[in-house]
mmCIF file of C-alpha atoms in Angstrom:
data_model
loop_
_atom_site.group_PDB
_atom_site.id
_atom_site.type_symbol
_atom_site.label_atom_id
_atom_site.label_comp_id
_atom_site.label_asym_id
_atom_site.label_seq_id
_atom_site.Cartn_x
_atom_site.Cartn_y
_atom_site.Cartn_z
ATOM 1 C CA UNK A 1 93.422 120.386 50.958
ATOM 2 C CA UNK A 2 96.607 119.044 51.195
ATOM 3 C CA UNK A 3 97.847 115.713 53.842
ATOM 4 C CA UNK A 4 100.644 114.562 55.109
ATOM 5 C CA UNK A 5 101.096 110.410 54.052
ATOM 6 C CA UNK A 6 101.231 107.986 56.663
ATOM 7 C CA UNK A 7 104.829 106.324 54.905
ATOM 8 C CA UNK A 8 104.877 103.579 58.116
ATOM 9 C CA UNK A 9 101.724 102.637 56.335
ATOM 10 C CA UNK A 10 103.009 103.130 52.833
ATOM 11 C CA UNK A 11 103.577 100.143 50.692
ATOM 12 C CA UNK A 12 106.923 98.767 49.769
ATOM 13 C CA UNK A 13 108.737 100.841 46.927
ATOM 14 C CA UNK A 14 107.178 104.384 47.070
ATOM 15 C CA UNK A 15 106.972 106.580 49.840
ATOM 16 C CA UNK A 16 103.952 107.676 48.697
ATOM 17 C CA UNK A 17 101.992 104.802 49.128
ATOM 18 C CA UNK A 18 102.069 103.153 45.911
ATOM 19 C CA UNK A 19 103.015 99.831 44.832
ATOM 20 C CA UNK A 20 106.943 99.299 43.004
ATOM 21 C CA UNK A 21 106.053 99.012 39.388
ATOM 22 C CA UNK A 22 107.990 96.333 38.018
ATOM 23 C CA UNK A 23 108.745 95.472 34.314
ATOM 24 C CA UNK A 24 106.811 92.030 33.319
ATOM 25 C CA UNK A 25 110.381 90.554 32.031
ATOM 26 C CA UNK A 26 111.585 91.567 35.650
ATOM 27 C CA UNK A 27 110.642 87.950 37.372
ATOM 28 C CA UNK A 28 112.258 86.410 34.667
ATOM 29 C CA UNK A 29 115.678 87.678 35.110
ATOM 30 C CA UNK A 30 115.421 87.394 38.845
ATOM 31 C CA UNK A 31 115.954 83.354 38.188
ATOM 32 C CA UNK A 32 118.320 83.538 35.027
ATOM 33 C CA UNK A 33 122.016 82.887 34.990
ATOM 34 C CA UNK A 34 124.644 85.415 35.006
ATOM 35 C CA UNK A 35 126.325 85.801 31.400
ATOM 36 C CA UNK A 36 129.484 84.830 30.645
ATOM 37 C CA UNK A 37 131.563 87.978 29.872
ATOM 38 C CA UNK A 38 133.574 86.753 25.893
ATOM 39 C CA UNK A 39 137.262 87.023 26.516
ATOM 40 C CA UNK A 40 139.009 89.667 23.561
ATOM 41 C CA UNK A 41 139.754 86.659 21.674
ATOM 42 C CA UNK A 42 136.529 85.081 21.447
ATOM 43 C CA UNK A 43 135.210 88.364 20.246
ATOM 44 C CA UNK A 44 137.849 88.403 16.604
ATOM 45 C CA UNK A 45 136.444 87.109 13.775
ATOM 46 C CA UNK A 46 136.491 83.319 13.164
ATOM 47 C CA UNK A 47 138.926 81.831 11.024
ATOM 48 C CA UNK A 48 138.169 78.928 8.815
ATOM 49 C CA UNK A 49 138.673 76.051 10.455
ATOM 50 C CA UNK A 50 141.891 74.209 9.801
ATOM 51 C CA UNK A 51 141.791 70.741 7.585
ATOM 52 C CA UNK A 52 144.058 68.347 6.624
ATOM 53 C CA UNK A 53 145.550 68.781 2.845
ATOM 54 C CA UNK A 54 144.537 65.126 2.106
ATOM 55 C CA UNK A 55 141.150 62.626 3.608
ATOM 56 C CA UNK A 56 140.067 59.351 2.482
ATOM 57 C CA UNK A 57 137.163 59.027 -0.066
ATOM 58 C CA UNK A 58 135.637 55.738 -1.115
ATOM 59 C CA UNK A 59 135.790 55.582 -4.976
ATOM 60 C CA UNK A 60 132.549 55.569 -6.119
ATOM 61 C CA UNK A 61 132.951 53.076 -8.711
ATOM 62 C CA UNK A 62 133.276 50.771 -6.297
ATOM 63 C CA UNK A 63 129.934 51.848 -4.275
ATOM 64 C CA UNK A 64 128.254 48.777 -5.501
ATOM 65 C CA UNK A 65 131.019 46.043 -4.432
ATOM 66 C CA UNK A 66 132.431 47.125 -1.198
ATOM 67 C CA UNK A 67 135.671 45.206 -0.445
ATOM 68 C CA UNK A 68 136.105 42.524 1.798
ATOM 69 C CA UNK A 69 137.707 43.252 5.505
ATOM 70 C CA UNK A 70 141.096 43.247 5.645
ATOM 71 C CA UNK A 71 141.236 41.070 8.027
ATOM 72 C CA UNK A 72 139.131 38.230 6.332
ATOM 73 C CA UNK A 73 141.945 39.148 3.112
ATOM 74 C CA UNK A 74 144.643 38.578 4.824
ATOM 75 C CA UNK A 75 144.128 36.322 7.406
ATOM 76 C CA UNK A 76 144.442 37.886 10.489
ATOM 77 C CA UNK A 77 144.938 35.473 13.739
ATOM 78 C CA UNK A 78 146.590 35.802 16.974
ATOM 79 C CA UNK A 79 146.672 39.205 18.205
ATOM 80 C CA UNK A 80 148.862 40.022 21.160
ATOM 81 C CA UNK A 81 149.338 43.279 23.307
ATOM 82 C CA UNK A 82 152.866 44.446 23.973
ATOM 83 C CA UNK A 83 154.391 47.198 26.233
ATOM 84 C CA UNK A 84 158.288 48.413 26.354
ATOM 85 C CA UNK A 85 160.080 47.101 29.275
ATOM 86 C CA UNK A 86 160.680 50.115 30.891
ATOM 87 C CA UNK A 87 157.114 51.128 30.231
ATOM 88 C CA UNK A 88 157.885 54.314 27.690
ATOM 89 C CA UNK A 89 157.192 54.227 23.917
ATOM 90 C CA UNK A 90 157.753 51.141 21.852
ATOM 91 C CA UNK A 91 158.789 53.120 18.799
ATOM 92 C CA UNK A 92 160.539 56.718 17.551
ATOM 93 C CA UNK A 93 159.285 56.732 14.121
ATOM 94 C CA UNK A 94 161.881 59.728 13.487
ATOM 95 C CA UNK A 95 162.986 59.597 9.682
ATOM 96 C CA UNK A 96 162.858 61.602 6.605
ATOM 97 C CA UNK A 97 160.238 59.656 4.757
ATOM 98 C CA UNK A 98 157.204 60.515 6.486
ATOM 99 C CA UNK A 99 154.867 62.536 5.155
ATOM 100 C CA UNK A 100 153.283 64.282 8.474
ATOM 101 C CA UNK A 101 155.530 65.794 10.781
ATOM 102 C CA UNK A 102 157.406 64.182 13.711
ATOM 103 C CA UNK A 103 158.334 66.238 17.516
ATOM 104 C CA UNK A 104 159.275 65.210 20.851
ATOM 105 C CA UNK A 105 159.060 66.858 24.078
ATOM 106 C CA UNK A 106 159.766 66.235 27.775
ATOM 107 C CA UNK A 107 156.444 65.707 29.923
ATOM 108 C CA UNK A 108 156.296 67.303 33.622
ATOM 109 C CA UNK A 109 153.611 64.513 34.428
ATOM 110 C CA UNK A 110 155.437 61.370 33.269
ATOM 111 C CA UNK A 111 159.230 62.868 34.159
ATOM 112 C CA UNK A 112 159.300 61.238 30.205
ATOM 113 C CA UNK A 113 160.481 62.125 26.580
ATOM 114 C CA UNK A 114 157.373 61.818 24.552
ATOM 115 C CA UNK A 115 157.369 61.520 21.132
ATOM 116 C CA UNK A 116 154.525 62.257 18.246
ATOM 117 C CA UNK A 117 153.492 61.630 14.636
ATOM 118 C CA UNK A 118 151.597 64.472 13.078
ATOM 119 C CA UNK A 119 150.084 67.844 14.945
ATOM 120 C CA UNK A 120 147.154 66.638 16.736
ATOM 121 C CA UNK A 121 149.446 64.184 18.814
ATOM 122 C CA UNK A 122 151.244 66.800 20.077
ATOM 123 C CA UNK A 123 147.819 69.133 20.354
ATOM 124 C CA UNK A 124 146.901 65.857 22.908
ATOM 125 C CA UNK A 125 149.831 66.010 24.587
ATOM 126 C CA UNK A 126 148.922 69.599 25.860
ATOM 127 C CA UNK A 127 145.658 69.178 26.317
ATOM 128 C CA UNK A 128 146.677 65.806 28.908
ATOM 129 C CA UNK A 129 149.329 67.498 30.371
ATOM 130 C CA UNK A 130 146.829 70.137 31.329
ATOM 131 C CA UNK A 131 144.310 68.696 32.519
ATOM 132 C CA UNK A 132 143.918 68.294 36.549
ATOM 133 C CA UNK A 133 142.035 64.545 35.912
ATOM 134 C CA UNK A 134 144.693 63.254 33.982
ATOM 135 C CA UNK A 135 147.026 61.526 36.197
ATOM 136 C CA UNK A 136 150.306 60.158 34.377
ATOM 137 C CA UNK A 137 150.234 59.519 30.303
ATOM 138 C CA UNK A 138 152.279 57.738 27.796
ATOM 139 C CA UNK A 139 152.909 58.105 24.055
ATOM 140 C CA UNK A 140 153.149 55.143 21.560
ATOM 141 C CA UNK A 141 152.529 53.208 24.366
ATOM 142 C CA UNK A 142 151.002 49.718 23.211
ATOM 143 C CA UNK A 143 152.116 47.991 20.525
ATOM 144 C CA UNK A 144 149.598 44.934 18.929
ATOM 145 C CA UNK A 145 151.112 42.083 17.029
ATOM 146 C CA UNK A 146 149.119 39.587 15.046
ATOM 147 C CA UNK A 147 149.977 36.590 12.443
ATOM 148 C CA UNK A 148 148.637 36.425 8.842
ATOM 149 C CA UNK A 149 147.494 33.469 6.942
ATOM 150 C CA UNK A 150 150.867 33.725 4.752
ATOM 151 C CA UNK A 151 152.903 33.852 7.877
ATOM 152 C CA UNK A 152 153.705 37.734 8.681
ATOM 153 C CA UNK A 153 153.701 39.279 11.364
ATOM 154 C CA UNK A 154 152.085 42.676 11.323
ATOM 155 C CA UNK A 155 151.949 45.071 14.087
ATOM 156 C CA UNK A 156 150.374 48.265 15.069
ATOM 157 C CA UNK A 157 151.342 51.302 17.708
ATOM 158 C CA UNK A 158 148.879 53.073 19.255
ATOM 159 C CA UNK A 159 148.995 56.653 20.030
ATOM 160 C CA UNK A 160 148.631 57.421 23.360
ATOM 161 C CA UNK A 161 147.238 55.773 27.119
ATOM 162 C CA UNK A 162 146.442 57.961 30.241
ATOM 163 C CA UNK A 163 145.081 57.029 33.651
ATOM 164 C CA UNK A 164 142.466 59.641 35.238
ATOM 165 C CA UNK A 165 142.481 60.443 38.759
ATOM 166 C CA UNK A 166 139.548 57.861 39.176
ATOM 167 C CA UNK A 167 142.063 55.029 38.496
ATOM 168 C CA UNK A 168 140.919 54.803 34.784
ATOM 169 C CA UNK A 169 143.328 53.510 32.198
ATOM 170 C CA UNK A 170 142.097 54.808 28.843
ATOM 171 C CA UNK A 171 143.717 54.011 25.781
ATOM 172 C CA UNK A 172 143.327 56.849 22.771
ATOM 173 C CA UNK A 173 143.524 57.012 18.721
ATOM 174 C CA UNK A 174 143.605 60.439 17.653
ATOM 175 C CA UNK A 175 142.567 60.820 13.749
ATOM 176 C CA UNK A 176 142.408 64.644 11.864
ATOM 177 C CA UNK A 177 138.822 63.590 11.095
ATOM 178 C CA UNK A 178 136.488 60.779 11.177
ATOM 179 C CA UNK A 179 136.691 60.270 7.587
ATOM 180 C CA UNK A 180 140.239 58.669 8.623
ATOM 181 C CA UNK A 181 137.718 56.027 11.067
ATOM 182 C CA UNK A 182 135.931 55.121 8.615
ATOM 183 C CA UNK A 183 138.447 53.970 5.892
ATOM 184 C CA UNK A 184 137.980 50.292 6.050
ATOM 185 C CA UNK A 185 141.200 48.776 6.559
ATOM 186 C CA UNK A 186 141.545 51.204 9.565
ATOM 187 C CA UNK A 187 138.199 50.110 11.081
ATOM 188 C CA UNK A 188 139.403 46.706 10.560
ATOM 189 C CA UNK A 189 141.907 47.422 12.784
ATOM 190 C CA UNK A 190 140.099 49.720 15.372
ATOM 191 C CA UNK A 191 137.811 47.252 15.830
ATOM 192 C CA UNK A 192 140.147 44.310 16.381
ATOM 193 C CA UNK A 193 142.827 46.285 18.755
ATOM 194 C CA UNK A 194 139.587 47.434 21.043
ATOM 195 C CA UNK A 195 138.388 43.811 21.069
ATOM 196 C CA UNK A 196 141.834 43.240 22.471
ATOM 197 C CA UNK A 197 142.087 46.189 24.999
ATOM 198 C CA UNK A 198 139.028 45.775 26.169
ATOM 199 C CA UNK A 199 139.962 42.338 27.578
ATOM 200 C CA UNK A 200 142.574 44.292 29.668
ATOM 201 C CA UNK A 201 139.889 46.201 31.904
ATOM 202 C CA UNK A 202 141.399 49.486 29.889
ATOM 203 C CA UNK A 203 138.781 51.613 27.817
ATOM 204 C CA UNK A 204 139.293 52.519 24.049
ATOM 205 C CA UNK A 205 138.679 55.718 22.773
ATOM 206 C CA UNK A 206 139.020 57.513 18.769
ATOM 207 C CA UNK A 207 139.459 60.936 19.328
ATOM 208 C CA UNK A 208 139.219 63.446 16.151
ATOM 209 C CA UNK A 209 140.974 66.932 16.167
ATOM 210 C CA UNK A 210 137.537 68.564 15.768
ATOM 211 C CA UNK A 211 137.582 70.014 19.626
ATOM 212 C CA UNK A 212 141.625 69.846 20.422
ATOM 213 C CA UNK A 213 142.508 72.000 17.290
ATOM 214 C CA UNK A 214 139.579 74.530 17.181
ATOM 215 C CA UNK A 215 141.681 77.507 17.249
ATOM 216 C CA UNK A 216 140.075 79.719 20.526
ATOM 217 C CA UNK A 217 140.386 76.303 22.501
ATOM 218 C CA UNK A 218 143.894 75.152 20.901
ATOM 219 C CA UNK A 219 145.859 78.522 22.145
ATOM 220 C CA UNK A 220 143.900 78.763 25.576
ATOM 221 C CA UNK A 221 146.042 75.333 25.948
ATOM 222 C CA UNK A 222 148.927 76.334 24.812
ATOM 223 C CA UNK A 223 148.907 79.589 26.870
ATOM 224 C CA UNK A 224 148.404 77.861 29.780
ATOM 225 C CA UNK A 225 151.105 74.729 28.637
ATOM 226 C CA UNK A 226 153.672 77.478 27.729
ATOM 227 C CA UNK A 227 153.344 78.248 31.707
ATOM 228 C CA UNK A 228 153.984 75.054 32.867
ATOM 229 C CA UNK A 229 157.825 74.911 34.364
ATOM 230 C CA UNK A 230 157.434 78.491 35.845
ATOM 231 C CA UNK A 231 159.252 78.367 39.378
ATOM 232 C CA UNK A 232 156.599 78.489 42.710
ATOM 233 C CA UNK A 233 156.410 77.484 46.248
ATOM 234 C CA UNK A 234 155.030 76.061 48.983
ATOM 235 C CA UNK A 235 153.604 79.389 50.374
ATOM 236 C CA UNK A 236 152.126 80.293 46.689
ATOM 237 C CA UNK A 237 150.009 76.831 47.192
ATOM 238 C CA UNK A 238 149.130 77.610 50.596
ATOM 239 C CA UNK A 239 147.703 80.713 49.430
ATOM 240 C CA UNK A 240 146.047 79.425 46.564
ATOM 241 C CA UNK A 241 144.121 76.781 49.022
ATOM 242 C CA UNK A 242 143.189 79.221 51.373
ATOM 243 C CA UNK A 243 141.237 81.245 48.975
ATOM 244 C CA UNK A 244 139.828 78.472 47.454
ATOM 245 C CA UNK A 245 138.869 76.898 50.835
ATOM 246 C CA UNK A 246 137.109 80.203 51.601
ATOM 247 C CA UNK A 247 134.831 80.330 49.328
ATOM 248 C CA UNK A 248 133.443 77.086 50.001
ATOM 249 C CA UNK A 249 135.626 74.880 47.128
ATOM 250 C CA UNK A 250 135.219 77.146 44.014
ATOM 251 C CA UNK A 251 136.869 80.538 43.561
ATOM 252 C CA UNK A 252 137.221 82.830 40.658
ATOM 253 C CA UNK A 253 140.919 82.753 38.681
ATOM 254 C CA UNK A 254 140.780 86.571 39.733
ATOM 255 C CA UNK A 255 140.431 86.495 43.457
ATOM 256 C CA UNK A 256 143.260 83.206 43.299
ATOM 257 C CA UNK A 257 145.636 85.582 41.741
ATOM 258 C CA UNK A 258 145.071 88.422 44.033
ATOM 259 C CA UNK A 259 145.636 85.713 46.867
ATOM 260 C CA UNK A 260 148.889 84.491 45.321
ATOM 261 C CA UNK A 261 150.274 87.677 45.359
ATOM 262 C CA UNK A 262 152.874 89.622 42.952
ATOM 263 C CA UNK A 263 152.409 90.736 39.345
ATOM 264 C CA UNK A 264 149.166 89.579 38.180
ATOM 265 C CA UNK A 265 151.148 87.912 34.929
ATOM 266 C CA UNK A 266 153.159 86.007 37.419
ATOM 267 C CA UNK A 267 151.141 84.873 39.171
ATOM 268 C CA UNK A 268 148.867 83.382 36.780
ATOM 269 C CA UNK A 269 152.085 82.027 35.306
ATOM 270 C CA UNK A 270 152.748 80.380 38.647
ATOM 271 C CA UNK A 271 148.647 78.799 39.009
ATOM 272 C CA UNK A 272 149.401 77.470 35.214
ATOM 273 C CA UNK A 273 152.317 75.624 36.679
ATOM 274 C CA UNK A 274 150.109 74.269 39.357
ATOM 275 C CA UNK A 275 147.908 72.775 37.358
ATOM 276 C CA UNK A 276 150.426 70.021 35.820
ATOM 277 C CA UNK A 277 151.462 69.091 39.447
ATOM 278 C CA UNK A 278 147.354 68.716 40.169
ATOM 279 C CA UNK A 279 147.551 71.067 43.251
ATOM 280 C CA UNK A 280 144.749 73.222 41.524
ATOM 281 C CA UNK A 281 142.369 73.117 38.618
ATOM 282 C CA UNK A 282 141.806 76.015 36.163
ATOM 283 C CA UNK A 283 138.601 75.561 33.674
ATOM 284 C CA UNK A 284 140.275 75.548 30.278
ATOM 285 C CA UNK A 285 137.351 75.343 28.722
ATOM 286 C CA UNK A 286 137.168 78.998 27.541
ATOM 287 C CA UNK A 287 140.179 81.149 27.526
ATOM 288 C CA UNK A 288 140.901 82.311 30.975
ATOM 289 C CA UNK A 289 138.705 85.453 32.611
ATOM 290 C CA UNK A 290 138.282 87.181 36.397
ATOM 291 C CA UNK A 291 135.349 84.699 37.022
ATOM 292 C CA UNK A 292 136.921 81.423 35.844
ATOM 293 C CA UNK A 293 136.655 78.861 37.942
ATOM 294 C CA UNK A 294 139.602 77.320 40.015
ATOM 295 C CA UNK A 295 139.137 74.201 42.118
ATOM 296 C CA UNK A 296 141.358 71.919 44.235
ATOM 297 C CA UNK A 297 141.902 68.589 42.406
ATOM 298 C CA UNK A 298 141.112 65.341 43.997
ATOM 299 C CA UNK A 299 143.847 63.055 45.204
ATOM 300 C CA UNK A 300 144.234 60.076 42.503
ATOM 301 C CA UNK A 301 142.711 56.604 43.443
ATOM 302 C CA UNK A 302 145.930 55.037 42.079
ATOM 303 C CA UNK A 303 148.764 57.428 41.212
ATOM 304 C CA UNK A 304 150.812 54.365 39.866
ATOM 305 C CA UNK A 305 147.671 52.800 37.994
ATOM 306 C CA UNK A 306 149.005 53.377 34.332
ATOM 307 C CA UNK A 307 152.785 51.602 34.982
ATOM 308 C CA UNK A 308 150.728 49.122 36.473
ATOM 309 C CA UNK A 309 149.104 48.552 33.644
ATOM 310 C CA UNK A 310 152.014 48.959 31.143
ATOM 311 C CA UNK A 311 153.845 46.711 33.752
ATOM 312 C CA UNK A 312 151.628 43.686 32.939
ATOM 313 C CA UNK A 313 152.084 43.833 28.953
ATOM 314 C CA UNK A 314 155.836 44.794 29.502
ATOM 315 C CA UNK A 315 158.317 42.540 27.434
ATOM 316 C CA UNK A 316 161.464 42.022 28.716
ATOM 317 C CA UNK A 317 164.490 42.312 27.079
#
């Protein structure tokens, strides 16, 4: 004989009185993280990873008598740090001998001309103009002078200085790979230029082009850099804020552009532009997607902390 089921007194998940079945791997993917949708670009087949035409290899006839440090060869004594005098680059090594290429460019950060020896300088000059924490920045910045024991002077530029919105002065060689590091003579001098910085309070840093020119990251960079002097206002910030604000600090690129307002392109163009002036911060770690992240920077500690610092080495004319 059919009866009619009690559902008030029915368990949760069937009408009928029987318990939800769930799948064992169910509880599992209750606590796991959201995946990251790939953006087109990640999804093309990988090229082969640029390299440079020409690295340093130890001979390996000499493997059994390594040669002795440059330094202790020549004689090195007295090393001095030196800044320009109105704090910009202490050289323009522009000239039709080199063998690596040479460019210059205006930064929006420094209201500077920059100029660069080789790709990955400029490849760091996009990734530090883009980059919320980075503050102000310099190329050829710091020039070190020091006496040999036959009564030269020698001296060597470095390639770049920035000062993070912390109030960090950081001081940066960039090399293609490490195989450039490791060449004696230049560790020789690496080691004897951080000694030197390091008395300053300023951090040292050798950077390789491993991460800067890996291809996906390099042109999610440059899209955004290519942005960088499109023309926004006040009310397109105020906008911006607000629906960052709202969502407690951290909002998705594609809710920010629906809050700027206009053509989608545009106004991503326009939040690209924001990002040099620091008034918000796009992840750039990944090229850009609906569920990017976009935060409000934090004011600087110092906003004058790298002049400051190329102030105190300055020579004057």
């Amino acid at each position: 004989m059919l009866t009619a089921v009690d559902t008030a007194s029915a368990l949760p998940g069937d009408a009928g009185g029987h318990a939800a079945r769930r799948h064992p791997d169910e509880d599992m993917l209750d606590d796991a993280t959201p995946c990251r949708i790939l953006h087109p670009r990640e999804c093309l087949p990988r090229r082969p990873a640029r390299t440079p035409a020409w690295e340093p290899r130890r001979d390996r006839r000499d493997a059994g008598h390594p040669p002795l440090p440059r330094h202790a060869l020549e004689g090195w004594h007295s090393p001095r740090l030196a800044s320009a005098a109105d704090l910009g680059q202490m050289r323009i090594n522009f000239n039709y001998r080199n063998y690596f290429t040479t460019a210059a460019g205006y930064g929006e950060k420094p209201r500077r001309a920059q100029y660069f020896e080789g790709p990955y300088e400029t490849a760091l000059w996009r990734v530090l103009e883009m980059t919320p924490t980075i503050v102000d920045y310099q190329f050829q910045p710091i020039q070190m002078l020091w006496d040999t024991s036959d009564g030269r002077t020698v001296h060597y530029t470095t390639d770049a200085i920035y000062a993070t919105d912390a109030g960090e002065v950081v001081v940066e060689e960039v090399k293609a790979t490490q195989a450039y590091f490791d060449r004696s003579d230049t560790r020789d001098l690496m080691e004897l230029f951080e000694t030197r910085i390091l008395t300053t309070g300023a951090r040292f840093v050798r950077r390789t082009s491993r991460r800067i020119a890996e291809p996906t990251y390099w042109r999610t960079v440059k899209d955004a850099f290519d942005d960088r002097r499109t023309a926004y206002g006040e009310a397109d910030v105020d906008r911006a804020h607000e629906a960052i604000v709202r969502v407690g600090g951290t909002a998705p690129l594609g809710a920010v552009i629906e809050a700027v307002g206009g053509p989608a392109r545009e106004a991503h163009a326009k939040l690209n532009a924001m990002m040099v002036a620091r008034t918000v911060a796009i992840d750039l770690s990944a090229p850009p997607m609906g569920d990017t992240e976009v935060t409000i920077p934090a004011p600087p500690a110092d906003p004058d902390a790298l002049r400051t610092f190329l102030r105190s080495l300055a020579v004057q004319p």
